[in-house]
Amino acid sequence: MSAAVAESRPATAAGDGARRALRRVAIPVLDSSQLFDVEVEDGHFASIRAVGETAAGAKPAASLWPGYTECHAHIALPANFDDSIDEPELVALQYLYHGVTQVVDMFGFPLVRQRWQDAAAASWLPYPEVAHCGYAITAMCGYDGKGAHGTEFPSPVFMLGCESDLDTILEANAKLGASFLKVMFTDGVEQPGSPVKFNRLSAPLLEALAKAVAARGIPCVLDCNTREEVLLAYRFGFRYFAHAVRDVELSDADWANLPGASFVSTLSGLRPMVMSREEFLDEYGHAGFVQTQDAANLDFVAGIEQPFGVARNCFETRTGALRAMRQNSRAALARGALRVGTDAGNAGGFHGYSLLAELRLLAERRGRADVALQTNACLDGRRFFELLAGRAASEPFAVGAAATFNLFRDADAATGALPDETVVRGIAVDRARIAQFIHSRRASATKGKVSL
């Protein structure tokens, strides 16, 4: 039997989810040549047993994958084009709807942390896990009047002026519950010859920061744009980068000089600057958008006459930057150095929905399965989350592990397709109920928005 057969009976306790058996399913991250029988009980895997090899030429079985990880998000920044921020409870459900079960928040989460926690305690679904950095570190305003990257956003950042500021900043972020550090180290240059937009931390101050976090064992993610910025930061000991390099395509020699480095893709959060009306409507026309996002965004993009980047005089540079970022992301994927993330919270980068869009943008052939990319988004993303959360690496499919997974009934489903089912700690995500809840919040007095 090649198709998965699910059997279930009622749970014995509220919140445990159904007892369930899945027969002859593929689990590619365990063994792509085998089929497995899987049993779930009390929210955990009770049994995972290989039952035979996949028959040559047979229709592929349904497949189980770990939940997706969003490796670069900003829950407290405005994803909507009217600069509004969705309520944290909506954001959590937007992620679950699209099969995202872990989120790396790259700054600002403390603004909504209490409301997120309160909503999670009252929810009928387990919320996505969040690892966050508190507030980001950036430079002071320069003598030329240029601000530092991060100060343009409606979320606090710590401005590092001298080495003696470090203890204060690191202690403050620890009290905010941060498990890693985010550092803005970019002058905003996107392509060779494009203008400097931001003041940047000095090299001596960046080196002092590297020593401080290494001494404390704090993971650190750097926001860099260019090859030069990445190579300098790497020399000081930094290994995790919040974006793919965007000014040039890295050479084989460059990659040889960056062992152990990893880069988050972030195409979806930057692409809206260069998209036309037709591209927006196509991009937001996939399953899940109208069910989870504010429909006012569709009305807005339907009315634009030209890409935003034309009026802001950055269309050509951003187009070139996106081309380089995709090339560098694919090269990183081939080297095990890619982490899939969107920069959601930038206008047009939507929580949950845009992670699947990111996969479509990164896929080698759109509309086809890209197993290497799918594995990266599910497994390598999970490892990145665990590292930044300060947790030991764990196996997603192991007896006793929490039963959290995405199920695709067609094992050859196109990368970036909506999972047929998402299960979180043994509880199946009811997408219809999520959509109904979100729509009811949109119709309420708050319109599903929060003021910070």
Short mmCIF file of C-alpha atoms in Angstrom, two decimals, residues 87-251:
data_model
loop_
_atom_site.label_atom_id
_atom_site.label_comp_id
_atom_site.label_asym_id
_atom_site.label_seq_id
_atom_site.Cartn_x
_atom_site.Cartn_y
_atom_site.Cartn_z
CA GLU A 87 -2.16 41.16 16.93
CA PRO A 88 0.33 38.56 18.24
CA GLU A 89 -2.44 35.96 18.46
CA LEU A 90 -3.11 36.42 14.74
CA VAL A 91 0.59 36.19 13.92
CA ALA A 92 0.92 32.91 15.82
CA LEU A 93 -2.00 31.42 13.90
CA GLN A 94 -0.68 32.75 10.58
CA TYR A 95 2.48 30.75 11.19
CA LEU A 96 0.65 27.58 12.22
CA TYR A 97 -1.69 27.81 9.22
CA HIS A 98 1.34 27.58 6.93
CA GLY A 99 3.11 24.81 8.84
CA VAL A 100 5.67 26.99 10.63
CA THR A 101 6.32 25.73 14.15
CA GLN A 102 9.52 27.60 15.16
CA VAL A 103 10.27 31.30 14.68
CA VAL A 104 13.53 33.19 15.11
CA ASP A 105 12.66 36.80 15.96
CA MET A 106 15.52 39.09 14.98
CA PHE A 107 14.54 42.04 17.18
CA GLY A 108 11.54 43.66 18.81
CA PHE A 109 9.78 40.64 20.31
CA PRO A 110 9.82 42.01 23.89
CA LEU A 111 7.28 44.61 22.75
CA VAL A 112 4.68 41.86 22.29
CA ARG A 113 6.08 39.11 24.52
CA GLN A 114 3.54 39.41 27.35
CA ARG A 115 0.58 39.50 24.99
CA TRP A 116 1.99 36.53 23.04
CA GLN A 117 2.39 34.53 26.24
CA ASP A 118 -1.08 35.42 27.52
CA ALA A 119 -2.67 34.47 24.19
CA ALA A 120 -0.70 31.23 24.04
CA ALA A 121 -1.96 30.23 27.49
CA ALA A 122 -5.56 30.70 26.33
CA SER A 123 -5.19 29.16 22.86
CA TRP A 124 -6.70 25.90 21.66
CA LEU A 125 -3.45 25.28 19.73
CA PRO A 126 0.16 25.16 20.95
CA TYR A 127 1.84 28.30 19.63
CA PRO A 128 5.00 28.25 17.53
CA GLU A 129 8.16 28.31 19.60
CA VAL A 130 10.00 31.64 19.51
CA ALA A 131 13.70 32.32 20.03
CA HIS A 132 14.43 36.04 20.19
CA CYS A 133 17.34 38.44 20.57
CA GLY A 134 15.60 41.13 22.62
CA TYR A 135 16.57 44.40 20.97
CA ALA A 136 19.30 44.67 18.34
CA ILE A 137 22.65 46.40 18.76
CA THR A 138 23.59 49.10 16.28
CA ALA A 139 25.93 52.08 15.96
CA MET A 140 25.46 55.64 17.16
CA CYS A 141 24.47 58.43 14.80
CA GLY A 142 27.50 59.47 12.74
CA TYR A 143 29.11 62.91 12.62
CA ASP A 144 27.73 63.21 9.09
CA GLY A 145 24.20 62.93 10.46
CA LYS A 146 23.58 59.40 9.17
CA GLY A 147 21.66 57.16 11.53
CA ALA A 148 22.53 53.51 12.06
CA HIS A 149 20.57 50.62 10.60
CA GLY A 150 17.69 49.69 12.89
CA THR A 151 16.91 53.18 14.09
CA GLU A 152 14.50 53.65 11.17
CA PHE A 153 12.14 50.97 12.53
CA PRO A 154 9.36 51.39 15.15
CA SER A 155 11.13 49.17 17.66
CA PRO A 156 13.89 50.03 20.14
CA VAL A 157 17.52 49.27 19.40
CA PHE A 158 20.58 49.60 21.62
CA MET A 159 23.11 52.07 20.23
CA LEU A 160 26.64 50.99 21.07
CA GLY A 161 28.90 54.01 21.52
CA CYS A 162 31.92 52.55 23.28
CA GLU A 163 33.19 49.30 24.73
CA SER A 164 31.98 50.15 28.24
CA ASP A 165 28.38 50.07 26.93
CA LEU A 166 28.62 46.34 26.28
CA ASP A 167 27.94 45.04 29.80
CA THR A 168 24.86 47.25 30.13
CA ILE A 169 23.43 46.14 26.79
CA LEU A 170 24.11 42.44 27.26
CA GLU A 171 22.61 42.48 30.76
CA ALA A 172 19.52 44.35 29.54
CA ASN A 173 18.89 41.87 26.74
CA ALA A 174 19.33 38.93 29.10
CA LYS A 175 16.66 40.41 31.38
CA LEU A 176 14.36 40.72 28.37
CA GLY A 177 14.63 36.96 27.83
CA ALA A 178 16.95 37.07 24.83
CA SER A 179 18.81 33.85 24.04
CA PHE A 180 21.04 35.32 21.32
CA LEU A 181 22.29 38.69 20.11
CA LYS A 182 21.50 40.54 16.87
CA VAL A 183 24.03 43.10 15.64
CA MET A 184 23.52 45.58 12.83
CA PHE A 185 26.82 45.83 10.97
CA THR A 186 26.07 47.40 7.63
CA ASP A 187 26.31 50.78 5.95
CA GLY A 188 23.37 49.88 3.69
CA VAL A 189 25.30 49.53 0.43
CA GLU A 190 23.49 47.00 -1.79
CA GLN A 191 25.48 47.05 -5.03
CA PRO A 192 28.97 48.28 -5.98
CA GLY A 193 28.83 52.05 -6.25
CA SER A 194 25.46 52.47 -4.53
CA PRO A 195 25.32 55.11 -1.78
CA VAL A 196 26.10 54.61 1.89
CA LYS A 197 22.85 54.87 3.86
CA PHE A 198 23.83 54.16 7.46
CA ASN A 199 26.54 54.77 10.00
CA ARG A 200 28.26 51.50 10.92
CA LEU A 201 30.01 50.16 13.99
CA SER A 202 33.76 50.67 13.87
CA ALA A 203 35.98 47.63 13.40
CA PRO A 204 37.57 47.96 16.89
CA LEU A 205 34.14 48.13 18.51
CA LEU A 206 32.92 45.13 16.52
CA GLU A 207 36.00 43.19 17.59
CA ALA A 208 35.37 44.10 21.24
CA LEU A 209 31.79 42.93 20.86
CA ALA A 210 32.96 39.62 19.39
CA LYS A 211 35.22 39.02 22.39
CA ALA A 212 32.46 39.94 24.84
CA VAL A 213 29.87 37.54 23.41
CA ALA A 214 32.44 34.75 22.99
CA ALA A 215 33.41 35.08 26.66
CA ARG A 216 29.76 34.79 27.67
CA GLY A 217 28.90 32.02 25.19
CA ILE A 218 26.15 34.10 23.55
CA PRO A 219 25.25 33.17 19.95
CA CYS A 220 25.35 36.24 17.73
CA VAL A 221 23.74 36.98 14.35
CA LEU A 222 25.07 39.83 12.21
CA ASP A 223 23.05 41.93 9.79
CA CYS A 224 25.48 42.48 6.89
CA ASN A 225 24.91 43.40 3.24
CA THR A 226 28.24 43.10 1.50
CA ARG A 227 31.08 40.68 0.98
CA GLU A 228 33.48 43.09 2.69
CA GLU A 229 31.28 43.33 5.79
CA VAL A 230 30.88 39.56 6.03
CA LEU A 231 34.60 38.83 5.62
CA LEU A 232 35.54 41.40 8.27
CA ALA A 233 32.95 40.10 10.74
CA TYR A 234 34.03 36.52 10.05
CA ARG A 235 37.64 37.47 10.81
CA PHE A 236 36.52 38.60 14.27
CA GLY A 237 34.78 35.27 14.91
CA PHE A 238 31.18 35.85 13.81
CA ARG A 239 29.61 32.96 11.91
CA TYR A 240 25.87 33.62 11.57
CA PHE A 241 24.57 36.20 9.11
CA ALA A 242 21.00 37.48 8.90
CA HIS A 243 21.00 37.96 5.11
CA ALA A 244 22.63 36.51 2.03
CA VAL A 245 25.39 38.72 0.58
CA ARG A 246 23.80 41.13 -1.86
CA ASP A 247 26.53 43.20 -3.53
CA VAL A 248 28.36 40.42 -5.42
CA GLU A 249 28.14 36.71 -6.10
CA LEU A 250 30.58 35.00 -3.75
CA SER A 251 33.37 33.09 -5.48
#
